[in-house]
Amino acid sequence: MRAVTKSKHQAVGVDIGGTGVKAALVDVRTGELLSDRVKLPTPEGGEPDAIRDAVVELVDRLEAPEGTPIGVTFPAIVRHGRTMSAANVSKAWIGLEAERLFEQALGRDIHFVNDADAAGFAEDHYGAAKDAAGLVIMTTLGTGIGGAFIYNGVLIPNAELGHLEIDGHDAESRASNRAREREELSWEAWAERLQRYYTHLEFLFSPDLFVVGGGVSKSSELFLPLLTLDTPIVPAKLRNNAGIIGAAALARGV
Ligand code: BGC
């Protein structure tokens, strides 16, 4: 799996999620993966040391050329290298200098970013929102709901759109893909919740485009056509690789 040529267009992306940690080597000119995607389940409990070890193992497995930049995503608010929340991982991450934790373990600098921000950046540069102008709102429907604002190509970080309070509930507790699975909702029943959610986002932010990511976006034809919105809403193109690709692109300073 070793990439033999060192290129200034390559970077490693690592995407830490509530259920899995994934990584690959990326060509940041095209957003294509240059290696297999390597993956480990997110360690039980989502504790910092266990997740750190999983990241180190995956980066080692990729055998990227020395000096290749590394971008790492995390499913929480990321401010100046610290994780400031922990919705679907251990509370031990709150306030932790997480960027430093990974840098010390990997022995080099990394670029550290919220997972949905990385995915949104990738979709905006290489995917479903490539030619979009104005405000693009990316939402990832997974364990939680991630949000990203990209305005004319510029990422505005840490839009915690999964935690809007709607009808007295944390939005992701009702409308995430995990909520659909947990409550065994039909696509129609879930779409009603999504309709409420996206109507609220539309009212608050007047976006020009919604992009819907997360693993469930591969079944988008089963629920997106059930929504009635003024804003165009499209499935993510990069699917489960968006976080990896965005992290790599941000690490390379695309
Ligand atoms: C977290 C976000 C994250 C999203 C998707 C939410 O619960 O608060 O930071 O982007 O889940 O993983």
mmCIF file of C-alpha atoms and ligand atoms in Angstrom:
data_model
loop_
_atom_site.group_PDB
_atom_site.id
_atom_site.type_symbol
_atom_site.label_atom_id
_atom_site.label_comp_id
_atom_site.label_asym_id
_atom_site.label_seq_id
_atom_site.Cartn_x
_atom_site.Cartn_y
_atom_site.Cartn_z
ATOM 1 C CA MET A 1 0.000 0.000 0.000
ATOM 2 C CA ARG A 2 3.038 2.326 0.232
ATOM 3 C CA ALA A 3 2.738 5.365 -2.044
ATOM 4 C CA VAL A 4 6.088 5.395 -3.795
ATOM 5 C CA THR A 5 6.229 8.943 -5.068
ATOM 6 C CA LYS A 6 6.198 11.837 -2.687
ATOM 7 C CA SER A 7 3.966 14.524 -4.095
ATOM 8 C CA LYS A 8 3.064 17.967 -2.986
ATOM 9 C CA HIS A 9 -0.474 17.126 -3.973
ATOM 10 C CA GLN A 10 -0.926 14.302 -1.477
ATOM 11 C CA ALA A 11 -2.179 14.368 2.085
ATOM 12 C CA VAL A 12 -3.538 11.859 4.573
ATOM 13 C CA GLY A 13 -7.088 12.314 5.826
ATOM 14 C CA VAL A 14 -8.319 10.655 9.023
ATOM 15 C CA ASP A 15 -12.020 10.793 9.862
ATOM 16 C CA ILE A 16 -13.007 9.993 13.447
ATOM 17 C CA GLY A 17 -16.692 9.189 13.779
ATOM 18 C CA GLY A 18 -19.042 7.898 16.438
ATOM 19 C CA THR A 19 -18.853 4.368 15.013
ATOM 20 C CA GLY A 20 -15.681 4.140 12.927
ATOM 21 C CA VAL A 21 -12.268 5.707 12.362
ATOM 22 C CA LYS A 22 -11.252 5.784 8.684
ATOM 23 C CA ALA A 23 -8.193 7.011 6.832
ATOM 24 C CA ALA A 24 -6.729 7.207 3.338
ATOM 25 C CA LEU A 25 -4.142 8.991 1.256
ATOM 26 C CA VAL A 26 -5.755 11.646 -0.954
ATOM 27 C CA ASP A 27 -4.821 13.521 -4.129
ATOM 28 C CA VAL A 28 -5.930 17.028 -3.167
ATOM 29 C CA ARG A 29 -6.051 18.240 -6.794
ATOM 30 C CA THR A 30 -8.958 15.935 -7.558
ATOM 31 C CA GLY A 31 -10.169 14.737 -4.170
ATOM 32 C CA GLU A 32 -9.543 11.125 -5.234
ATOM 33 C CA LEU A 33 -8.300 8.454 -2.870
ATOM 34 C CA LEU A 34 -4.809 7.241 -3.729
ATOM 35 C CA SER A 35 -4.864 4.308 -1.304
ATOM 36 C CA ASP A 36 -7.330 1.815 0.044
ATOM 37 C CA ARG A 37 -9.494 3.200 2.824
ATOM 38 C CA VAL A 38 -8.354 1.703 6.130
ATOM 39 C CA LYS A 39 -10.816 1.492 8.983
ATOM 40 C CA LEU A 40 -11.172 0.512 12.646
ATOM 41 C CA PRO A 41 -14.297 0.576 14.814
ATOM 42 C CA THR A 42 -14.375 3.563 17.188
ATOM 43 C CA PRO A 43 -13.151 2.081 20.483
ATOM 44 C CA GLU A 44 -15.929 1.379 22.983
ATOM 45 C CA GLY A 45 -16.530 4.420 25.200
ATOM 46 C CA GLY A 46 -14.720 6.773 22.781
ATOM 47 C CA GLU A 47 -11.932 7.545 25.284
ATOM 48 C CA PRO A 48 -9.100 9.848 24.144
ATOM 49 C CA ASP A 49 -6.204 7.395 24.511
ATOM 50 C CA ALA A 50 -8.034 4.581 22.728
ATOM 51 C CA ILE A 51 -9.036 6.826 19.807
ATOM 52 C CA ARG A 52 -5.503 8.225 19.639
ATOM 53 C CA ASP A 53 -4.105 4.695 19.362
ATOM 54 C CA ALA A 54 -6.563 3.816 16.586
ATOM 55 C CA VAL A 55 -5.509 6.907 14.625
ATOM 56 C CA VAL A 56 -1.817 6.073 14.996
ATOM 57 C CA GLU A 57 -2.425 2.498 13.842
ATOM 58 C CA LEU A 58 -4.338 3.625 10.749
ATOM 59 C CA VAL A 59 -1.763 6.262 9.792
ATOM 60 C CA ASP A 60 0.990 3.640 10.173
ATOM 61 C CA ARG A 61 -0.926 1.243 7.945
ATOM 62 C CA LEU A 62 -1.076 3.828 5.159
ATOM 63 C CA GLU A 63 2.725 4.121 5.029
ATOM 64 C CA ALA A 64 2.477 7.567 3.446
ATOM 65 C CA PRO A 65 5.765 9.180 2.409
ATOM 66 C CA GLU A 66 7.490 11.029 5.225
ATOM 67 C CA GLY A 67 6.390 14.648 5.541
ATOM 68 C CA THR A 68 2.936 14.035 4.044
ATOM 69 C CA PRO A 69 0.500 16.418 5.782
ATOM 70 C CA ILE A 70 -2.178 14.821 7.949
ATOM 71 C CA GLY A 71 -5.673 16.147 8.552
ATOM 72 C CA VAL A 72 -7.795 14.672 11.334
ATOM 73 C CA THR A 73 -11.512 15.219 11.860
ATOM 74 C CA PHE A 74 -13.388 14.905 15.125
ATOM 75 C CA PRO A 75 -17.144 14.819 15.878
ATOM 76 C CA ALA A 76 -17.189 17.822 18.225
ATOM 77 C CA ILE A 77 -16.608 21.563 18.355
ATOM 78 C CA VAL A 78 -12.926 22.193 17.622
ATOM 79 C CA ARG A 79 -11.496 25.509 18.781
ATOM 80 C CA HIS A 80 -7.802 26.266 18.545
ATOM 81 C CA GLY A 81 -6.941 22.584 18.698
ATOM 82 C CA ARG A 82 -9.160 21.832 21.672
ATOM 83 C CA THR A 83 -12.287 19.697 21.588
ATOM 84 C CA MET A 84 -15.005 21.715 23.276
ATOM 85 C CA SER A 85 -17.909 19.272 23.251
ATOM 86 C CA ALA A 86 -18.504 15.524 23.134
ATOM 87 C CA ALA A 87 -21.952 14.511 21.956
ATOM 88 C CA ASN A 88 -21.218 10.938 20.843
ATOM 89 C CA VAL A 89 -17.823 10.259 22.426
ATOM 90 C CA SER A 90 -16.433 10.252 25.972
ATOM 91 C CA LYS A 91 -16.924 13.446 27.986
ATOM 92 C CA ALA A 92 -13.174 13.317 28.664
ATOM 93 C CA TRP A 93 -12.711 15.140 25.333
ATOM 94 C CA ILE A 94 -14.347 18.334 26.595
ATOM 95 C CA GLY A 95 -11.653 20.980 26.909
ATOM 96 C CA LEU A 96 -8.898 18.537 25.930
ATOM 97 C CA GLU A 97 -5.943 19.716 23.858
ATOM 98 C CA ALA A 98 -6.790 17.070 21.321
ATOM 99 C CA GLU A 99 -4.691 18.386 18.457
ATOM 100 C CA ARG A 100 -1.640 18.148 20.684
ATOM 101 C CA LEU A 101 -2.598 14.647 21.808
ATOM 102 C CA PHE A 102 -2.558 13.441 18.192
ATOM 103 C CA GLU A 103 0.548 15.425 17.272
ATOM 104 C CA GLN A 104 2.526 13.947 20.136
ATOM 105 C CA ALA A 105 1.424 10.421 19.274
ATOM 106 C CA LEU A 106 2.110 10.816 15.545
ATOM 107 C CA GLY A 107 5.325 12.785 16.022
ATOM 108 C CA ARG A 108 4.273 15.543 13.624
ATOM 109 C CA ASP A 109 1.905 18.444 13.077
ATOM 110 C CA ILE A 110 -1.630 17.769 12.005
ATOM 111 C CA HIS A 111 -4.584 19.859 10.868
ATOM 112 C CA PHE A 112 -7.484 19.236 13.260
ATOM 113 C CA VAL A 113 -11.064 20.021 12.274
ATOM 114 C CA ASN A 114 -14.710 19.231 13.056
ATOM 115 C CA ASP A 115 -15.937 16.229 11.005
ATOM 116 C CA ALA A 116 -18.868 17.950 9.314
ATOM 117 C CA ASP A 117 -16.715 20.966 8.476
ATOM 118 C CA ALA A 118 -14.250 18.682 6.710
ATOM 119 C CA ALA A 119 -17.048 16.900 4.850
ATOM 120 C CA GLY A 120 -18.678 20.182 3.844
ATOM 121 C CA PHE A 121 -15.389 21.609 2.624
ATOM 122 C CA ALA A 122 -14.826 18.488 0.514
ATOM 123 C CA GLU A 123 -18.309 18.548 -1.017
ATOM 124 C CA ASP A 124 -17.879 22.223 -1.802
ATOM 125 C CA HIS A 125 -14.500 21.746 -3.487
ATOM 126 C CA TYR A 126 -14.883 18.401 -5.225
ATOM 127 C CA GLY A 127 -18.415 17.122 -4.821
ATOM 128 C CA ALA A 128 -22.096 17.978 -4.828
ATOM 129 C CA ALA A 129 -21.628 21.731 -4.233
ATOM 130 C CA LYS A 130 -18.635 22.183 -6.525
ATOM 131 C CA ASP A 131 -20.084 24.987 -8.600
ATOM 132 C CA ALA A 132 -22.433 26.406 -5.999
ATOM 133 C CA ALA A 133 -22.341 30.094 -5.101
ATOM 134 C CA GLY A 134 -23.637 31.731 -1.946
ATOM 135 C CA LEU A 135 -24.382 29.806 1.220
ATOM 136 C CA VAL A 136 -24.081 26.025 1.096
ATOM 137 C CA ILE A 137 -25.243 24.164 4.197
ATOM 138 C CA MET A 138 -23.889 20.671 4.559
ATOM 139 C CA THR A 139 -25.621 18.350 6.996
ATOM 140 C CA THR A 140 -24.383 14.878 7.811
ATOM 141 C CA LEU A 141 -27.034 12.458 9.001
ATOM 142 C CA GLY A 142 -25.225 9.827 11.020
ATOM 143 C CA THR A 143 -24.763 9.008 14.696
ATOM 144 C CA GLY A 144 -25.503 12.685 15.282
ATOM 145 C CA ILE A 145 -26.200 15.495 12.838
ATOM 146 C CA GLY A 146 -23.192 17.482 11.713
ATOM 147 C CA GLY A 147 -23.473 20.905 10.123
ATOM 148 C CA ALA A 148 -21.196 23.059 8.008
ATOM 149 C CA PHE A 149 -21.543 26.497 6.465
ATOM 150 C CA ILE A 150 -19.562 27.235 3.324
ATOM 151 C CA TYR A 151 -20.049 30.694 1.941
ATOM 152 C CA ASN A 152 -18.650 31.246 -1.564
ATOM 153 C CA GLY A 153 -16.055 28.536 -0.940
ATOM 154 C CA VAL A 154 -15.060 29.744 2.524
ATOM 155 C CA LEU A 155 -15.706 27.444 5.474
ATOM 156 C CA ILE A 156 -17.272 29.077 8.523
ATOM 157 C CA PRO A 157 -16.386 26.533 11.205
ATOM 158 C CA ASN A 158 -18.357 24.882 14.006
ATOM 159 C CA ALA A 159 -21.951 25.287 12.886
ATOM 160 C CA GLU A 160 -23.474 22.889 15.425
ATOM 161 C CA LEU A 161 -26.673 22.387 13.504
ATOM 162 C CA GLY A 162 -27.427 19.035 15.108
ATOM 163 C CA HIS A 163 -28.030 20.751 18.417
ATOM 164 C CA LEU A 164 -30.666 23.261 17.395
ATOM 165 C CA GLU A 165 -33.601 22.868 19.717
ATOM 166 C CA ILE A 166 -36.696 22.035 17.708
ATOM 167 C CA ASP A 167 -40.061 21.348 19.379
ATOM 168 C CA GLY A 168 -38.233 21.024 22.690
ATOM 169 C CA HIS A 169 -35.768 18.390 21.434
ATOM 170 C CA ASP A 170 -32.120 18.433 20.463
ATOM 171 C CA ALA A 171 -32.542 18.122 16.679
ATOM 172 C CA GLU A 172 -30.177 15.184 16.233
ATOM 173 C CA SER A 173 -31.969 13.144 18.883
ATOM 174 C CA ARG A 174 -34.996 13.000 16.517
ATOM 175 C CA ALA A 175 -33.695 13.422 12.992
ATOM 176 C CA SER A 176 -30.277 11.708 12.833
ATOM 177 C CA ASN A 177 -29.876 8.413 11.041
ATOM 178 C CA ARG A 178 -29.253 6.815 14.400
ATOM 179 C CA ALA A 179 -32.673 8.037 15.585
ATOM 180 C CA ARG A 180 -34.223 6.473 12.456
ATOM 181 C CA GLU A 181 -32.540 3.156 13.208
ATOM 182 C CA ARG A 182 -33.118 3.237 16.958
ATOM 183 C CA GLU A 183 -36.827 3.943 16.596
ATOM 184 C CA GLU A 184 -37.151 1.742 13.505
ATOM 185 C CA LEU A 185 -38.817 4.591 11.644
ATOM 186 C CA SER A 186 -40.156 4.077 8.130
ATOM 187 C CA TRP A 187 -38.599 6.349 5.489
ATOM 188 C CA GLU A 188 -41.859 8.314 5.454
ATOM 189 C CA ALA A 189 -41.877 8.814 9.225
ATOM 190 C CA TRP A 190 -38.241 9.857 9.213
ATOM 191 C CA ALA A 191 -38.847 12.210 6.272
ATOM 192 C CA GLU A 192 -41.482 14.025 8.337
ATOM 193 C CA ARG A 193 -38.846 14.765 10.945
ATOM 194 C CA LEU A 194 -36.372 15.805 8.270
ATOM 195 C CA GLN A 195 -38.990 18.082 6.760
ATOM 196 C CA ARG A 196 -39.394 19.839 10.116
ATOM 197 C CA TYR A 197 -35.625 20.057 10.522
ATOM 198 C CA TYR A 198 -34.770 21.400 7.068
ATOM 199 C CA THR A 199 -37.701 23.829 7.075
ATOM 200 C CA HIS A 200 -36.306 25.272 10.282
ATOM 201 C CA LEU A 201 -32.787 25.566 8.841
ATOM 202 C CA GLU A 202 -34.210 27.200 5.730
ATOM 203 C CA PHE A 203 -36.139 29.715 7.812
ATOM 204 C CA LEU A 204 -33.117 30.581 9.950
ATOM 205 C CA PHE A 205 -30.382 30.773 7.333
ATOM 206 C CA SER A 206 -31.875 31.137 3.810
ATOM 207 C CA PRO A 207 -29.212 28.947 2.204
ATOM 208 C CA ASP A 208 -28.709 28.530 -1.541
ATOM 209 C CA LEU A 209 -28.134 24.785 -1.355
ATOM 210 C CA PHE A 210 -28.409 21.936 1.126
ATOM 211 C CA VAL A 211 -26.057 18.974 0.791
ATOM 212 C CA VAL A 212 -27.002 15.829 2.714
ATOM 213 C CA GLY A 213 -24.185 13.493 3.703
ATOM 214 C CA GLY A 214 -23.567 10.605 6.053
ATOM 215 C CA GLY A 215 -23.723 6.921 5.149
ATOM 216 C CA VAL A 216 -27.499 7.046 4.673
ATOM 217 C CA SER A 217 -27.085 9.523 1.805
ATOM 218 C CA LYS A 218 -26.442 6.523 -0.445
ATOM 219 C CA SER A 219 -30.166 5.767 -0.020
ATOM 220 C CA SER A 220 -31.151 9.393 -0.609
ATOM 221 C CA GLU A 221 -33.730 8.468 -3.279
ATOM 222 C CA LEU A 222 -35.798 6.901 -0.480
ATOM 223 C CA PHE A 223 -36.176 10.098 1.560
ATOM 224 C CA LEU A 224 -35.020 13.274 -0.213
ATOM 225 C CA PRO A 225 -37.897 13.184 -2.760
ATOM 226 C CA LEU A 226 -40.332 13.158 0.185
ATOM 227 C CA LEU A 227 -39.189 16.625 1.279
ATOM 228 C CA THR A 228 -40.780 19.868 0.096
ATOM 229 C CA LEU A 229 -38.431 22.811 0.464
ATOM 230 C CA ASP A 230 -37.749 26.025 -1.379
ATOM 231 C CA THR A 231 -34.020 25.341 -1.266
ATOM 232 C CA PRO A 232 -32.497 22.714 -3.559
ATOM 233 C CA ILE A 233 -31.393 19.694 -1.529
ATOM 234 C CA VAL A 234 -28.945 17.182 -2.995
ATOM 235 C CA PRO A 235 -27.132 14.088 -1.731
ATOM 236 C CA ALA A 236 -23.416 14.293 -1.029
ATOM 237 C CA LYS A 237 -21.288 12.892 -3.840
ATOM 238 C CA LEU A 238 -18.251 11.850 -1.860
ATOM 239 C CA ARG A 239 -20.345 9.776 0.493
ATOM 240 C CA ASN A 240 -18.429 8.283 3.376
ATOM 241 C CA ASN A 241 -15.129 9.612 2.084
ATOM 242 C CA ALA A 242 -16.006 13.297 2.390
ATOM 243 C CA GLY A 243 -14.480 13.689 5.871
ATOM 244 C CA ILE A 244 -11.238 12.001 4.826
ATOM 245 C CA ILE A 245 -10.975 14.098 1.665
ATOM 246 C CA GLY A 246 -11.807 17.382 3.398
ATOM 247 C CA ALA A 247 -9.328 16.741 6.205
ATOM 248 C CA ALA A 248 -6.599 16.004 3.684
ATOM 249 C CA ALA A 249 -7.429 19.084 1.599
ATOM 250 C CA LEU A 250 -7.435 21.355 4.646
ATOM 251 C CA ALA A 251 -4.140 19.867 5.830
ATOM 252 C CA ARG A 252 -2.612 20.716 2.429
ATOM 253 C CA GLY A 253 -4.052 24.226 2.605
ATOM 254 C CA VAL A 254 -6.205 23.824 -0.543
HETATM 255 C C1 BGC B 1 -21.514 17.022 17.206
HETATM 256 C C2 BGC B 1 -20.891 17.721 16.011
HETATM 257 C C3 BGC B 1 -20.586 16.713 14.926
HETATM 258 C C4 BGC B 1 -21.818 15.900 14.599
HETATM 259 C C5 BGC B 1 -21.568 14.814 13.570
HETATM 260 C C6 BGC B 1 -22.723 16.238 16.745
HETATM 261 O O1 BGC B 1 -23.302 15.583 17.820
HETATM 262 O O2 BGC B 1 -21.901 17.956 18.181
HETATM 263 O O3 BGC B 1 -19.725 18.407 16.394
HETATM 264 O O4 BGC B 1 -20.123 17.382 13.784
HETATM 265 O O5 BGC B 1 -22.351 15.290 15.747
HETATM 266 O O6 BGC B 1 -20.626 13.907 13.995
#
